[in-house]
């Protein structure tokens, strides 16, 4: 018995290791990695060299549902609110109306082609209607394709949020097979509203509860990621038990947690990445084991025709109609329609007819399996060349090489981020860096380098900086971006420009800001001078009440113009804004600060003072 147990463990571990190693081959040949995992499952299955006869559909569905819950939570966790602000409209339209349209067109074709009733045809359409988030973004990342932000955001929102819609359709259509009537359709619509309302509310409540628990529990090191994953799975089950959409709830919870003030974020993020990979490997291996390729011949021709209808008619038509109000270009619409890869969700939903004992269960499962294989093969292999042919790619950015969170007393959240300076980034332009972005440590050709006054970074330098989480997007643009920072970049220059002689009283009165105990007769220039002394320079930043001030231009050791950021990124806790200030930099640099060169040009060009200039006195309020 012990020998058998050890053999099973050895075999399972061997499959995981083999799947991980084949990712290297996938990257070299451009093969979709999830297709590789699926192929390994087929090879060790009943018709492959492995010869394992696995036909436990309930176990496969259990494993698949658990894996999908974790994958969807991670999909939400990795989606920033900025993505939703950029493409919430088109993404949600494709995730809802797009899924319905695709299911309807494929279902109608299945009714004609396979001689099944309408409900069964729609069931097959619903099974293959959703795109696979893991398949899409793993493929893009491993192929090195960097898409335009709007296209990427649309695909990300659609593939992350359309799974709950397709899952509900498939599960809701099964009871209607054989006895559809108007009352059933009414119950179907009410069930849709119930599941999605409970799932959405449950996801919000669960997400904030996870944030609260992680914030207030003093956990041993390493337990926070496990607690987050455990709570996500518990939320999934709890919402399902009260007839809500568990898949929607974990996705929404992931959004809340990923965009919230999460203690130990970097540690949780790394754990989530590894756990998601494990879930994807186990999920596709299990689904591959469940399939019986010798049965594919019976439905092969019909399945390939349906795959062609899906790829060349149903999906493009649904995308074209869905994106019409959002003014996407033809090339963007074409790319979005082609990148709708099918994956694990479709095969997982194809198990539902087997569990329900439908006569057409095996036919639907095998048909869906072939459609997924065709999608991964034909669409997956052509994503990279199509993106380049349509000119939808942008130069690859070099993001943080590493992020290490620092454990500091109180609620202070700090981390060390490391960048390899991009050759076309503003940091490599030869202009001086703002104070808040001066690295604590620079490695050049493997050796530490102490930058002299006025010396700039070079392409390929590794820059290490102390940062609060909200500063990372600023550093991304400085060190990893491939374009100069325009004068309209509000994160760097603020929403308005004021003169350095503007008083705090004028600032508070005009913008209705509460400044606490600060002396209202003090000018902005004097405020910067008190904080930075004679070393004040372009780019220095101060948080004053609910706003942020940015030194735009300086001269004769004083600030001449100041940018005002009305809605700065949230910064939880009493965090000093300058993480590379005197206390921290003194540990890493010989000199805490250098006198700013008044004649030097700041890294970004300052905005035109005439644009959005704020009044400097009370009398100007009449404007």
Coordinates of C-alpha atoms in Angstrom, one line a residue, residues 199-591:
X199 CA -22.2 37.2 -6.2
X200 CA -21.4 40.9 -6.7
X201 CA -22.4 42.0 -3.2
X202 CA -20.7 38.9 -1.7
X203 CA -17.5 39.7 -3.5
X204 CA -17.5 43.3 -2.3
X205 CA -18.1 42.3 1.3
X206 CA -15.7 39.4 1.2
X207 CA -13.0 41.5 -0.4
X208 CA -13.2 44.2 2.3
X209 CA -13.4 41.5 5.0
X210 CA -10.1 39.9 3.7
X211 CA -8.4 43.3 3.7
X212 CA -9.6 44.0 7.3
X213 CA -8.5 40.6 8.6
X214 CA -5.0 40.9 7.0
X215 CA -4.7 44.4 8.4
X216 CA -5.7 43.6 12.0
X217 CA -4.4 40.1 12.5
X218 CA -0.8 39.7 13.7
X219 CA 0.1 36.6 11.6
X220 CA 3.3 34.7 11.5
X221 CA 5.5 35.5 8.5
X222 CA 4.3 33.6 5.5
X223 CA 0.8 32.9 6.7
X224 CA -0.8 36.0 5.1
X225 CA -0.8 34.6 1.5
X226 CA -2.3 31.3 2.8
X227 CA -5.0 33.2 4.7
X228 CA -5.9 35.2 1.6
X229 CA -6.2 32.2 -0.6
X230 CA -8.1 30.2 2.0
X231 CA -10.6 33.1 2.5
X232 CA -11.1 33.5 -1.3
X233 CA -12.0 29.8 -1.6
X234 CA -14.2 30.0 1.5
X235 CA -16.0 33.0 -0.1
X236 CA -16.5 31.0 -3.3
X237 CA -18.1 28.1 -1.4
X238 CA -20.2 30.3 0.9
X239 CA -21.7 32.4 -2.0
X240 CA -22.5 29.2 -3.9
X241 CA -24.3 27.8 -0.9
X242 CA -26.7 30.8 -0.8
X243 CA -27.4 30.5 -4.6
X244 CA -25.1 33.2 -5.7
X245 CA -22.4 33.2 -8.4
X246 CA -19.3 32.0 -6.5
X247 CA -17.1 32.7 -9.6
X248 CA -18.2 36.3 -9.8
X249 CA -17.7 36.7 -6.1
X250 CA -14.1 35.6 -6.1
X251 CA -13.3 37.8 -9.1
X252 CA -14.9 40.9 -7.4
X253 CA -13.1 40.1 -4.2
X254 CA -9.8 39.8 -6.1
X255 CA -10.4 43.3 -7.5
X256 CA -11.1 44.7 -4.0
X257 CA -8.1 43.1 -2.4
X258 CA -5.7 43.7 -5.2
X259 CA -6.6 47.4 -5.3
X260 CA -6.8 47.9 -1.6
X261 CA -4.3 48.6 1.1
X262 CA -3.1 45.1 1.6
X263 CA -0.4 44.4 4.1
X264 CA 2.3 42.1 2.7
X265 CA 1.1 42.8 -0.9
X266 CA 4.3 41.6 -2.6
X267 CA 4.5 38.4 -0.7
X268 CA 0.8 37.7 -1.4
X269 CA 1.3 38.5 -5.1
X270 CA 4.2 36.1 -5.4
X271 CA 2.3 33.3 -3.7
X272 CA -0.8 33.9 -5.9
X273 CA 1.4 33.7 -9.0
X274 CA 2.8 30.3 -8.0
X275 CA -0.6 29.0 -6.8
X276 CA -2.3 30.1 -10.1
X277 CA 0.4 28.3 -12.2
X278 CA -0.2 25.2 -10.1
X279 CA -4.0 25.4 -10.6
X280 CA -3.6 25.9 -14.3
X281 CA -1.3 22.9 -14.6
X282 CA -3.5 20.6 -12.5
X283 CA -6.7 21.8 -14.2
X284 CA -5.5 21.2 -17.8
X285 CA -3.8 17.9 -16.8
X286 CA -7.1 16.7 -15.2
X287 CA -9.2 17.8 -18.2
X288 CA -6.8 16.1 -20.6
X289 CA -7.0 12.9 -18.5
X290 CA -10.8 12.9 -18.6
X291 CA -10.9 13.1 -22.4
X292 CA -11.0 10.0 -24.7
X293 CA -9.4 11.0 -28.0
X294 CA -10.6 7.8 -29.8
X295 CA -14.2 9.2 -29.5
X296 CA -13.2 12.4 -31.2
X297 CA -13.6 10.9 -34.7
X298 CA -17.4 10.5 -34.2
X299 CA -17.9 14.3 -33.8
X300 CA -14.6 15.6 -35.4
X301 CA -16.1 17.1 -38.6
X302 CA -19.0 18.8 -36.9
X303 CA -16.8 20.1 -34.1
X304 CA -14.3 21.6 -36.6
X305 CA -17.1 23.3 -38.5
X306 CA -18.4 24.7 -35.3
X307 CA -14.9 25.9 -34.3
X308 CA -14.6 27.6 -37.7
X309 CA -18.0 29.3 -37.2
X310 CA -17.0 30.4 -33.7
X311 CA -13.6 31.8 -34.8
X312 CA -14.6 33.4 -38.2
X313 CA -18.3 34.3 -37.7
X314 CA -19.8 34.2 -34.2
X315 CA -16.9 35.8 -32.3
X316 CA -16.0 38.5 -34.9
X317 CA -19.7 39.5 -35.3
X318 CA -20.3 39.7 -31.6
X319 CA -17.1 41.8 -31.1
X320 CA -17.9 44.1 -34.0
X321 CA -21.4 44.8 -32.7
X322 CA -20.3 45.1 -29.1
X323 CA -17.4 47.6 -29.9
X324 CA -19.3 49.8 -32.3
X325 CA -20.3 52.4 -29.7
X326 CA -16.7 52.7 -28.4
X327 CA -15.0 53.7 -31.7
X328 CA -12.4 51.0 -31.9
X329 CA -10.4 51.0 -35.1
X330 CA -10.8 48.2 -37.6
X331 CA -7.4 46.7 -36.6
X332 CA -8.3 46.8 -32.9
X333 CA -11.7 45.2 -33.5
X334 CA -10.1 42.5 -35.6
X335 CA -7.5 41.7 -33.1
X336 CA -9.9 41.5 -30.1
X337 CA -12.2 39.2 -32.1
X338 CA -9.3 36.9 -33.0
X339 CA -7.7 36.7 -29.5
X340 CA -10.8 35.2 -27.9
X341 CA -9.1 32.0 -27.1
X342 CA -11.2 29.2 -25.6
X343 CA -9.7 27.2 -22.7
X344 CA -10.3 25.6 -19.3
X345 CA -13.7 27.1 -18.6
X346 CA -15.2 25.6 -21.8
X347 CA -13.9 22.1 -21.0
X348 CA -15.0 22.5 -17.4
X349 CA -18.5 23.5 -18.5
X350 CA -18.6 20.6 -20.9
X351 CA -18.4 18.3 -17.9
X352 CA -21.8 19.6 -16.7
X353 CA -23.9 17.6 -19.2
X354 CA -22.0 14.5 -18.1
X355 CA -22.8 15.2 -14.5
X356 CA -26.5 15.8 -15.4
X357 CA -26.7 12.4 -17.2
X358 CA -27.8 14.0 -20.5
X359 CA -28.0 11.6 -23.5
X360 CA -25.9 14.0 -25.5
X361 CA -23.4 14.5 -22.6
X362 CA -20.4 12.7 -24.3
X363 CA -21.1 14.3 -27.6
X364 CA -21.1 17.8 -26.1
X365 CA -18.0 17.2 -24.1
X366 CA -16.0 15.8 -27.1
X367 CA -17.3 18.6 -29.3
X368 CA -16.3 21.3 -26.9
X369 CA -12.9 19.7 -26.3
X370 CA -12.1 19.7 -30.0
X371 CA -13.3 23.4 -30.3
X372 CA -10.9 24.3 -27.5
X373 CA -8.0 22.4 -29.2
X374 CA -8.7 24.2 -32.5
X375 CA -8.8 27.6 -30.8
X376 CA -5.5 27.1 -29.0
X377 CA -3.9 25.7 -32.1
X378 CA -5.0 28.2 -34.8
X379 CA -5.6 31.3 -32.8
X380 CA -2.9 30.8 -30.2
X381 CA -0.2 30.3 -32.7
X382 CA -1.1 33.4 -34.7
X383 CA -1.6 36.0 -32.0
X384 CA 2.0 37.4 -32.1
X385 CA 2.3 37.8 -35.9
X386 CA -1.2 39.3 -36.1
X387 CA -0.5 41.9 -33.4
X388 CA 2.6 43.0 -35.2
X389 CA 0.9 42.9 -38.6
X390 CA -1.9 45.1 -37.3
X391 CA 0.6 47.4 -35.6
X392 CA -1.0 47.1 -32.2
X393 CA 2.2 46.4 -30.3
X394 CA 4.2 49.0 -28.3
X395 CA 7.9 48.7 -27.4
X396 CA 8.4 46.5 -24.4
X397 CA 8.8 48.2 -21.1
X398 CA 11.3 47.0 -18.5
X399 CA 9.3 47.0 -15.2
X400 CA 10.7 46.4 -11.7
X401 CA 13.1 43.6 -11.7
X402 CA 12.2 42.9 -8.2
X403 CA 10.0 44.3 -5.3
X404 CA 10.9 43.6 -1.7
X405 CA 8.5 44.8 1.0
X406 CA 10.0 46.2 4.1
X407 CA 8.6 45.5 7.5
X408 CA 8.6 48.8 9.4
X409 CA 7.0 49.8 12.7
X410 CA 3.4 51.0 12.7
X411 CA 1.3 51.2 9.5
X412 CA 4.2 52.4 7.3
X413 CA 4.4 50.6 4.1
X414 CA 7.6 50.7 2.2
X415 CA 9.4 48.5 -0.4
X416 CA 12.5 48.4 -2.4
X417 CA 12.0 48.3 -6.1
X418 CA 14.8 47.5 -8.6
X419 CA 14.8 48.7 -12.3
X420 CA 17.0 48.1 -15.2
X421 CA 17.0 51.5 -16.8
X422 CA 15.5 51.4 -20.3
X423 CA 17.6 52.9 -23.1
X424 CA 14.7 55.1 -24.2
X425 CA 13.4 56.0 -20.8
X426 CA 13.4 59.6 -19.3
X427 CA 15.9 58.4 -16.7
X428 CA 18.5 57.7 -19.4
X429 CA 18.0 61.0 -21.2
X430 CA 20.9 62.7 -19.4
X431 CA 18.7 65.1 -17.4
X432 CA 18.8 65.2 -13.6
X433 CA 16.3 63.1 -11.7
X434 CA 13.8 64.5 -9.3
X435 CA 14.8 64.1 -5.7
X436 CA 12.1 61.6 -4.9
X437 CA 13.3 59.4 -7.8
X438 CA 17.1 59.4 -6.9
X439 CA 18.2 55.8 -6.4
X440 CA 19.5 54.7 -3.1
X441 CA 21.9 52.3 -4.9
X442 CA 23.0 52.0 -8.6
X443 CA 24.7 48.9 -10.1
X444 CA 26.6 49.5 -13.3
X445 CA 28.1 46.5 -15.0
X446 CA 27.8 44.6 -11.7
X447 CA 29.5 47.2 -9.5
X448 CA 28.0 49.7 -7.2
X449 CA 28.3 53.3 -8.5
X450 CA 27.9 56.5 -6.5
X451 CA 26.5 59.1 -8.9
X452 CA 28.3 62.4 -8.8
X453 CA 26.5 65.7 -8.8
X454 CA 24.8 66.2 -12.2
X455 CA 25.7 62.7 -13.3
X456 CA 22.8 60.8 -15.0
X457 CA 21.9 57.2 -15.2
X458 CA 22.8 55.1 -18.2
X459 CA 20.9 52.5 -20.1
X460 CA 21.3 49.2 -18.5
X461 CA 22.0 50.5 -15.0
X462 CA 20.2 48.8 -12.2
X463 CA 18.6 51.4 -9.9
X464 CA 17.3 50.5 -6.4
X465 CA 14.8 52.8 -4.9
X466 CA 12.8 53.0 -1.7
X467 CA 9.1 53.4 -2.6
X468 CA 5.6 53.5 -1.2
X469 CA 3.2 51.4 -3.3
X470 CA 1.6 54.4 -4.9
X471 CA 5.0 55.6 -6.2
X472 CA 5.7 52.6 -8.4
X473 CA 3.6 53.9 -11.4
X474 CA 5.8 57.1 -11.3
X475 CA 9.0 55.1 -11.2
X476 CA 7.7 52.9 -14.1
X477 CA 7.4 56.0 -16.3
X478 CA 10.8 57.3 -15.3
X479 CA 12.9 54.2 -15.5
X480 CA 10.9 51.7 -17.6
X481 CA 8.9 53.8 -20.0
X482 CA 9.9 54.3 -23.7
X483 CA 8.6 57.7 -24.2
X484 CA 9.3 61.1 -22.7
X485 CA 6.9 62.5 -20.1
X486 CA 4.6 65.0 -21.6
X487 CA 3.7 68.3 -20.0
X488 CA 0.1 67.0 -19.5
X489 CA 1.2 64.2 -17.3
X490 CA -0.8 65.0 -14.2
X491 CA 1.0 62.5 -12.0
X492 CA 4.2 64.5 -12.5
X493 CA 3.0 68.1 -12.9
X494 CA -0.4 68.1 -11.2
X495 CA -3.7 69.4 -12.4
X496 CA -2.9 73.1 -12.1
X497 CA 0.2 75.3 -11.9
X498 CA 0.5 78.0 -9.2
X499 CA 3.2 80.6 -8.4
X500 CA 5.6 79.9 -5.6
X501 CA 4.3 83.1 -3.9
X502 CA 0.8 81.7 -3.6
X503 CA -0.2 81.7 0.1
X504 CA -1.7 78.7 1.8
X505 CA -4.7 80.8 2.6
X506 CA -5.4 81.4 -1.0
X507 CA -4.9 77.7 -1.7
X508 CA -7.3 76.7 1.0
X509 CA -9.9 79.2 0.1
X510 CA -10.0 78.7 -3.6
X511 CA -9.9 74.9 -3.6
X512 CA -11.9 74.5 -0.3
X513 CA -9.1 72.6 1.3
X514 CA -8.6 72.0 5.1
X515 CA -4.9 72.5 5.9
X516 CA -5.0 71.8 9.6
X517 CA -2.5 73.7 11.8
X518 CA -0.3 75.1 8.9
X519 CA 0.2 78.8 9.0
X520 CA -2.1 80.2 6.3
X521 CA 0.1 83.3 5.6
X522 CA 3.0 81.0 4.6
X523 CA 3.7 80.8 0.8
X524 CA 4.2 77.6 -1.1
X525 CA 7.8 78.5 -1.8
X526 CA 8.5 78.9 1.9
X527 CA 6.8 75.6 2.6
X528 CA 9.2 73.8 0.3
X529 CA 12.2 75.7 1.7
X530 CA 11.3 74.6 5.2
X531 CA 11.1 70.9 4.1
X532 CA 14.1 70.7 1.8
X533 CA 16.2 73.7 2.7
X534 CA 18.5 75.1 0.0
X535 CA 18.6 71.8 -1.8
X536 CA 15.0 72.2 -3.1
X537 CA 14.8 71.2 -6.8
X538 CA 12.4 70.4 -9.6
X539 CA 10.3 67.4 -8.9
X540 CA 10.3 67.7 -5.1
X541 CA 6.9 66.8 -3.7
X542 CA 4.9 67.6 -0.6
X543 CA 1.6 66.2 0.7
X544 CA -0.4 69.1 2.2
X545 CA -3.8 68.0 3.6
X546 CA -5.7 66.2 0.8
X547 CA -3.6 67.5 -2.1
X548 CA 0.0 67.1 -3.3
X549 CA 2.4 69.9 -4.3
X550 CA 5.1 69.4 -6.9
X551 CA 8.0 71.8 -7.4
X552 CA 8.0 72.6 -11.1
X553 CA 10.7 75.2 -11.5
X554 CA 13.3 76.7 -9.2
X555 CA 15.7 79.6 -9.2
X556 CA 18.0 81.2 -6.7
X557 CA 17.2 78.5 -4.1
X558 CA 13.5 79.0 -4.1
X559 CA 10.5 77.5 -5.8
X560 CA 9.1 79.7 -8.7
X561 CA 6.2 77.5 -9.7
X562 CA 4.3 74.6 -8.1
X563 CA 2.1 71.9 -9.5
X564 CA -1.1 71.1 -7.7
X565 CA -2.4 67.5 -7.7
X566 CA -5.9 67.6 -6.4
X567 CA -6.5 63.8 -6.3
X568 CA -3.2 62.2 -5.4
X569 CA -2.9 58.4 -5.1
X570 CA -4.1 57.1 -1.8
X571 CA -1.3 56.6 0.7
X572 CA -2.4 54.7 3.8
X573 CA -0.9 55.4 7.2
X574 CA 1.5 58.1 8.2
X575 CA 4.0 57.5 5.5
X576 CA 6.7 60.1 4.8
X577 CA 6.4 60.9 1.1
X578 CA 10.1 61.1 0.5
X579 CA 11.2 57.5 1.0
X580 CA 14.8 58.4 -0.1
X581 CA 14.9 61.3 2.4
X582 CA 17.7 62.1 4.8
X583 CA 17.1 59.3 7.3
X584 CA 17.1 56.5 4.7
X585 CA 19.5 57.9 2.2
X586 CA 22.1 58.5 4.9
X587 CA 22.5 54.8 5.2
X588 CA 23.2 54.3 1.5
X589 CA 24.8 57.6 0.2
X590 CA 27.7 59.7 1.3
X591 CA 25.7 62.9 0.9

